[in-house]
Amino acid sequence: MKIGIGNDHSALELKAEIIGFLKEKGYEIVDFGTNSTESCDYPIYGEKVARAVAAGEVEKGILICGTGLGISLAANKVEGIRAVVCSEPFTAKMSRAHNNCNILALGARVVGAELAKMIVDTWLSTEFEGGRHQRRVDMIMDIEKRNREK
Ligand code: RB5
């Protein structure tokens, strides 16, 4: 599976840990940056990864900023994206099983590397359950559609 990853300056160390972890598991990683510790604007990287996911260039995305908040908010502005911040594996699991989220966001200042790997592993290995959850996800995506039609 091809995974897009993006981050701001606060998350270089955590990104390196996650990339190493995922490569060992056989995932193909596309790194959208930043790869500098110089202060930068997280919406740039949130949008890059979100557009790659929405276009099908990568199957899923992982975004990291200090809290995971700003970068996920930016990603959620791209049509077709359902990005969530997770700080523990239960929410990560449910965000796939019930919400079919296609981007996982992490806070580099919130979670340590080992917890982050556990969250990523859970998130990537959980399938969407469909059924009644599909209807609800469709309802979310319909909001986007109605906005477009306005
Ligand atoms: C950068 O200082 C910080 O604001 C950013 O990484 C993120 O936490 C924003 O939501």
mmCIF file of N, CA and C and ligand atoms in Angstrom, residues 7-11 39-43 64-73 106-110, ligand 1:
data_model
loop_
_atom_site.group_PDB
_atom_site.id
_atom_site.type_symbol
_atom_site.label_atom_id
_atom_site.label_comp_id
_atom_site.label_asym_id
_atom_site.label_seq_id
_atom_site.Cartn_x
_atom_site.Cartn_y
_atom_site.Cartn_z
ATOM 1 N N ASN A 7 4.111 16.844 6.999
ATOM 2 C CA ASN A 7 4.327 17.335 8.369
ATOM 3 C C ASN A 7 4.844 18.753 8.351
ATOM 4 N N ASP A 8 4.819 19.389 9.515
ATOM 5 C CA ASP A 8 5.494 20.686 9.636
ATOM 6 C C ASP A 8 6.818 20.497 10.378
ATOM 7 N N HIS A 9 7.439 21.610 10.722
ATOM 8 C CA HIS A 9 8.779 21.605 11.336
ATOM 9 C C HIS A 9 8.833 20.902 12.691
ATOM 10 N N SER A 10 7.678 20.780 13.364
ATOM 11 C CA SER A 10 7.681 20.205 14.716
ATOM 12 C C SER A 10 7.786 18.675 14.705
ATOM 13 N N ALA A 11 7.712 18.083 13.513
ATOM 14 C CA ALA A 11 7.457 16.634 13.462
ATOM 15 C C ALA A 11 8.494 15.813 12.705
ATOM 16 N N SER A 39 10.791 26.927 10.714
ATOM 17 C CA SER A 39 9.354 27.102 10.932
ATOM 18 C C SER A 39 8.619 27.252 9.597
ATOM 19 N N CYS A 40 7.540 26.496 9.439
ATOM 20 C CA CYS A 40 6.788 26.537 8.179
ATOM 21 C C CYS A 40 5.292 26.513 8.494
ATOM 22 N N ASP A 41 4.479 26.590 7.453
ATOM 23 C CA ASP A 41 3.029 26.652 7.631
ATOM 24 C C ASP A 41 2.397 25.293 7.321
ATOM 25 N N TYR A 42 1.826 24.672 8.344
ATOM 26 C CA TYR A 42 1.288 23.309 8.190
ATOM 27 C C TYR A 42 0.197 23.150 7.128
ATOM 28 N N PRO A 43 -0.605 24.222 6.792
ATOM 29 C CA PRO A 43 -1.635 23.984 5.766
ATOM 30 C C PRO A 43 -1.062 23.548 4.415
ATOM 31 N N ILE A 64 1.404 15.047 10.302
ATOM 32 C CA ILE A 64 1.893 15.307 11.659
ATOM 33 C C ILE A 64 2.252 16.788 11.801
ATOM 34 N N CYS A 65 1.668 17.416 12.799
ATOM 35 C CA CYS A 65 2.138 18.750 13.213
ATOM 36 C C CYS A 65 2.287 18.689 14.728
ATOM 37 N N GLY A 66 2.373 19.821 15.397
ATOM 38 C CA GLY A 66 2.590 19.781 16.846
ATOM 39 C C GLY A 66 1.480 19.054 17.574
ATOM 40 N N THR A 67 0.256 19.369 17.196
ATOM 41 C CA THR A 67 -0.915 18.754 17.844
ATOM 42 C C THR A 67 -1.685 17.805 16.925
ATOM 43 N N GLY A 68 -1.453 17.902 15.633
ATOM 44 C CA GLY A 68 -2.261 17.172 14.646
ATOM 45 C C GLY A 68 -3.501 17.953 14.240
ATOM 46 N N LEU A 69 -3.761 19.051 14.958
ATOM 47 C CA LEU A 69 -5.013 19.788 14.739
ATOM 48 C C LEU A 69 -4.994 20.622 13.461
ATOM 49 N N GLY A 70 -4.056 21.535 13.381
ATOM 50 C CA GLY A 70 -4.037 22.455 12.240
ATOM 51 C C GLY A 70 -3.923 21.722 10.918
ATOM 52 N N ILE A 71 -3.054 20.736 10.873
ATOM 53 C CA ILE A 71 -2.787 20.029 9.615
ATOM 54 C C ILE A 71 -4.001 19.184 9.194
ATOM 55 N N SER A 72 -4.762 18.668 10.177
ATOM 56 C CA SER A 72 -5.971 17.891 9.833
ATOM 57 C C SER A 72 -7.091 18.833 9.395
ATOM 58 N N LEU A 73 -7.170 20.001 10.023
ATOM 59 C CA LEU A 73 -8.190 20.982 9.610
ATOM 60 C C LEU A 73 -7.961 21.384 8.156
ATOM 61 N N LEU A 106 -1.470 13.105 13.557
ATOM 62 C CA LEU A 106 -0.842 12.870 14.862
ATOM 63 C C LEU A 106 -0.227 14.171 15.368
ATOM 64 N N GLY A 107 -0.152 14.283 16.679
ATOM 65 C CA GLY A 107 0.511 15.429 17.290
ATOM 66 C C GLY A 107 1.886 15.014 17.789
ATOM 67 N N ALA A 108 2.924 15.571 17.174
ATOM 68 C CA ALA A 108 4.293 15.220 17.576
ATOM 69 C C ALA A 108 4.608 15.683 18.998
ATOM 70 N N ARG A 109 3.841 16.697 19.468
ATOM 71 C CA ARG A 109 4.051 17.188 20.834
ATOM 72 C C ARG A 109 3.074 16.529 21.799
ATOM 73 N N VAL A 110 2.316 15.575 21.303
ATOM 74 C CA VAL A 110 1.283 14.924 22.123
ATOM 75 C C VAL A 110 1.632 13.455 22.385
HETATM 76 C C1 RB5 B 1 3.406 25.071 15.150
HETATM 77 O O1 RB5 B 1 3.996 25.773 16.187
HETATM 78 C C2 RB5 B 1 2.075 24.493 15.628
HETATM 79 O O2 RB5 B 1 1.130 25.498 15.724
HETATM 80 C C3 RB5 B 1 1.628 23.402 14.683
HETATM 81 O O3 RB5 B 1 2.595 22.397 14.629
HETATM 82 C C4 RB5 B 1 0.331 22.700 15.024
HETATM 83 O O4 RB5 B 1 0.349 22.208 16.309
HETATM 84 C C5 RB5 B 1 -0.909 23.443 14.723
HETATM 85 O O5 RB5 B 1 -2.038 22.954 14.877
#
